[in-house]
Amino acid sequence: MSIDTGTAPPAGVEEREQQSLGTAAARNLTTTTKSEPQMQKISSRWLTRMLPWVNVPGGTYRVNRRLSFVLGDGRVTFVQTGGQVTVVPAELGELPPLRWFSDGTALQALAERFEQREYAPGQVIVAAGRPADHVYLVAHGKVERIGEGPYGDETVIGLLADGDTFGGRVLADPDGTWEFTARAATATTVLALPHAAYAEVARRHDGLRAHVEAARLDGHRPLTPQGEAEIALSSGHVGEPDIAGTFVDYEPEPREYELSVGQTVLRVHTRVADLYNQPMDQTKEQLRLTVHALRERQEYELVNNRGFGLLHNAAFDQRISTRSGPPTPDDLDELLSMRRNTSFLFAHPRAIAAFGRECNKRGLYFGSIDVGGHHLPAWRGVPLLPCGKIPVSAGRTSSIIAMRTGEEDQGVIGLFQTGIPDEVEPGLNVRFMNINEQAVISYLVSTYYSAAVLVPDALGILENVEVSRRD
């Protein structure tokens, strides 16, 4: 029996009679083998997996710390108009003696007295041993802090970058000298405030003068190397001397972390849910992909949220810049040396690749470590885990995060609440909302989360990490 298929053979190909059933027709009598719906956005989410999660039944987690008087340099924000740079007056509150000072008129008067100065690479801004009579704000560029090494040689003891300050204590103590040399590593723009200009403003604003004086007196309180109020103790004595009395002071206003929420409304038509559930449950698959999307957003917020995100909550003295641009073994060694028991390093995959290139240049190989059955790169025995949520600005620079984790080790912890109504995963629930007049079912999908840094040195950031390849 001859059957006309209705299709002509290609030119030059002789038409042949069909000998058997074609595959197109055969598929009408069978079913296909199907995969679950796939989603390209799903990532490894190592940060979410490695953070120890602490249940917060009250929805708020309070971090109580010993009272600290660390008057460390903060970061300030600038406004640029063409080549002219000015400091935002309220940002002067980041200077050590001006912490918590809120008189906007006085801050505005101070901001107007800063002088803009430009320095070429290698030019000295301040010299060690010279009178410290200026406050400096780094508007743009990199500044090396030069000190004396263990054998009397010159060595770089730190780097300052955009938004950093130095010399803030000059306001409270104008008779000191510079303990280090500051030298421009790149073309650098700074704003400088002479102490004489500050004194003129202080004469017209009594509140400013009183605030700086109070900061100076607090600076004379006995402190630990970490800046906490010293606990007076006696040891190694003989006889019957008077034993020192003491108490442990606490921060009067400890920080509280409220759980953040990520939510979406999942909609499924009843016709789909009723008729098309074989072999896969349509509602279940829709929910699975929605949960993945929420978990991805959760990890993004843990890194980038301005309220509790790791990149914005690292203490200023726990932030360092790369020495030359790309992340080098020296940079990671310095980052690890800033805290005890570093648990993990997190970096964008491109930053990990850039670090690998620097190791290759030196003939080094960073090892691997087993994490949950996965062989992952490590440096000095600390896992170096990929995190694509860490941004790469303009395709060029990124950051590397180092952290110690866990409540017992005074580290970084994740916060969530378990046991919530209609919970399908820890801290995530799915609640039926309604069926509308178009027969569409709505479910509210919510996840509650945050992160807390228990002590400042638990979290450190290596900034200005160049990830672009250099030829």
PDB file of C-alpha atoms in Angstrom, residues 141-147 154-161 183-186 319-338 358 362 400 461-466 470:
ATOM      1  CA  GLY A 141      43.353  57.395  44.844  1.00  0.00           C
ATOM      2  CA  LYS A 142      45.510  55.194  47.059  1.00  0.00           C
ATOM      3  CA  VAL A 143      47.781  56.351  49.869  1.00  0.00           C
ATOM      4  CA  GLU A 144      50.493  54.167  51.422  1.00  0.00           C
ATOM      5  CA  ARG A 145      51.175  54.345  55.135  1.00  0.00           C
ATOM      6  CA  ILE A 146      54.930  53.943  55.503  1.00  0.00           C
ATOM      7  CA  GLY A 147      56.515  52.886  58.785  1.00  0.00           C
ATOM      8  CA  GLU A 154      61.040  51.222  55.354  1.00  0.00           C
ATOM      9  CA  THR A 155      57.880  49.146  54.951  1.00  0.00           C
ATOM     10  CA  VAL A 156      54.256  49.640  53.919  1.00  0.00           C
ATOM     11  CA  ILE A 157      52.095  49.163  57.026  1.00  0.00           C
ATOM     12  CA  GLY A 158      48.746  49.941  55.418  1.00  0.00           C
ATOM     13  CA  LEU A 159      46.831  51.413  52.504  1.00  0.00           C
ATOM     14  CA  LEU A 160      44.200  54.152  52.453  1.00  0.00           C
ATOM     15  CA  ALA A 161      41.689  54.491  49.626  1.00  0.00           C
ATOM     16  CA  ARG A 183      52.749  58.717  50.431  1.00  0.00           C
ATOM     17  CA  ALA A 184      50.559  58.762  47.327  1.00  0.00           C
ATOM     18  CA  ALA A 185      50.662  55.385  45.576  1.00  0.00           C
ATOM     19  CA  THR A 186      48.580  56.689  42.657  1.00  0.00           C
ATOM     20  CA  ARG A 319      39.006  46.777  55.444  1.00  0.00           C
ATOM     21  CA  ILE A 320      42.225  46.771  53.457  1.00  0.00           C
ATOM     22  CA  SER A 321      43.074  47.456  49.821  1.00  0.00           C
ATOM     23  CA  THR A 322      45.195  45.375  47.509  1.00  0.00           C
ATOM     24  CA  ARG A 323      48.783  46.524  47.248  1.00  0.00           C
ATOM     25  CA  SER A 324      49.062  46.491  43.475  1.00  0.00           C
ATOM     26  CA  GLY A 325      45.565  45.866  42.085  1.00  0.00           C
ATOM     27  CA  PRO A 326      45.145  42.122  41.458  1.00  0.00           C
ATOM     28  CA  PRO A 327      44.706  39.904  44.544  1.00  0.00           C
ATOM     29  CA  THR A 328      48.104  38.524  45.513  1.00  0.00           C
ATOM     30  CA  PRO A 329      49.178  35.942  48.111  1.00  0.00           C
ATOM     31  CA  ASP A 330      50.508  38.863  50.176  1.00  0.00           C
ATOM     32  CA  ASP A 331      47.057  40.500  50.177  1.00  0.00           C
ATOM     33  CA  LEU A 332      45.292  37.348  51.344  1.00  0.00           C
ATOM     34  CA  ASP A 333      47.945  36.715  53.979  1.00  0.00           C
ATOM     35  CA  GLU A 334      47.365  40.204  55.371  1.00  0.00           C
ATOM     36  CA  LEU A 335      43.602  39.676  55.317  1.00  0.00           C
ATOM     37  CA  LEU A 336      43.937  36.395  57.225  1.00  0.00           C
ATOM     38  CA  SER A 337      46.320  37.939  59.768  1.00  0.00           C
ATOM     39  CA  MET A 338      43.665  40.445  60.876  1.00  0.00           C
ATOM     40  CA  GLU A 358      48.945  35.835  40.556  1.00  0.00           C
ATOM     41  CA  ARG A 362      55.050  33.307  41.493  1.00  0.00           C
ATOM     42  CA  ILE A 400      37.057  39.335  48.895  1.00  0.00           C
ATOM     43  CA  ILE A 461      37.123  42.826  53.438  1.00  0.00           C
ATOM     44  CA  LEU A 462      39.884  42.999  50.834  1.00  0.00           C
ATOM     45  CA  GLU A 463      38.796  45.868  48.586  1.00  0.00           C
ATOM     46  CA  ASN A 464      39.757  47.221  45.159  1.00  0.00           C
ATOM     47  CA  VAL A 465      40.493  43.733  43.848  1.00  0.00           C
ATOM     48  CA  GLU A 466      41.213  43.988  40.135  1.00  0.00           C
ATOM     49  CA  ARG A 470      46.397  42.234  32.357  1.00  0.00           C
TER      50      ARG A 470
END
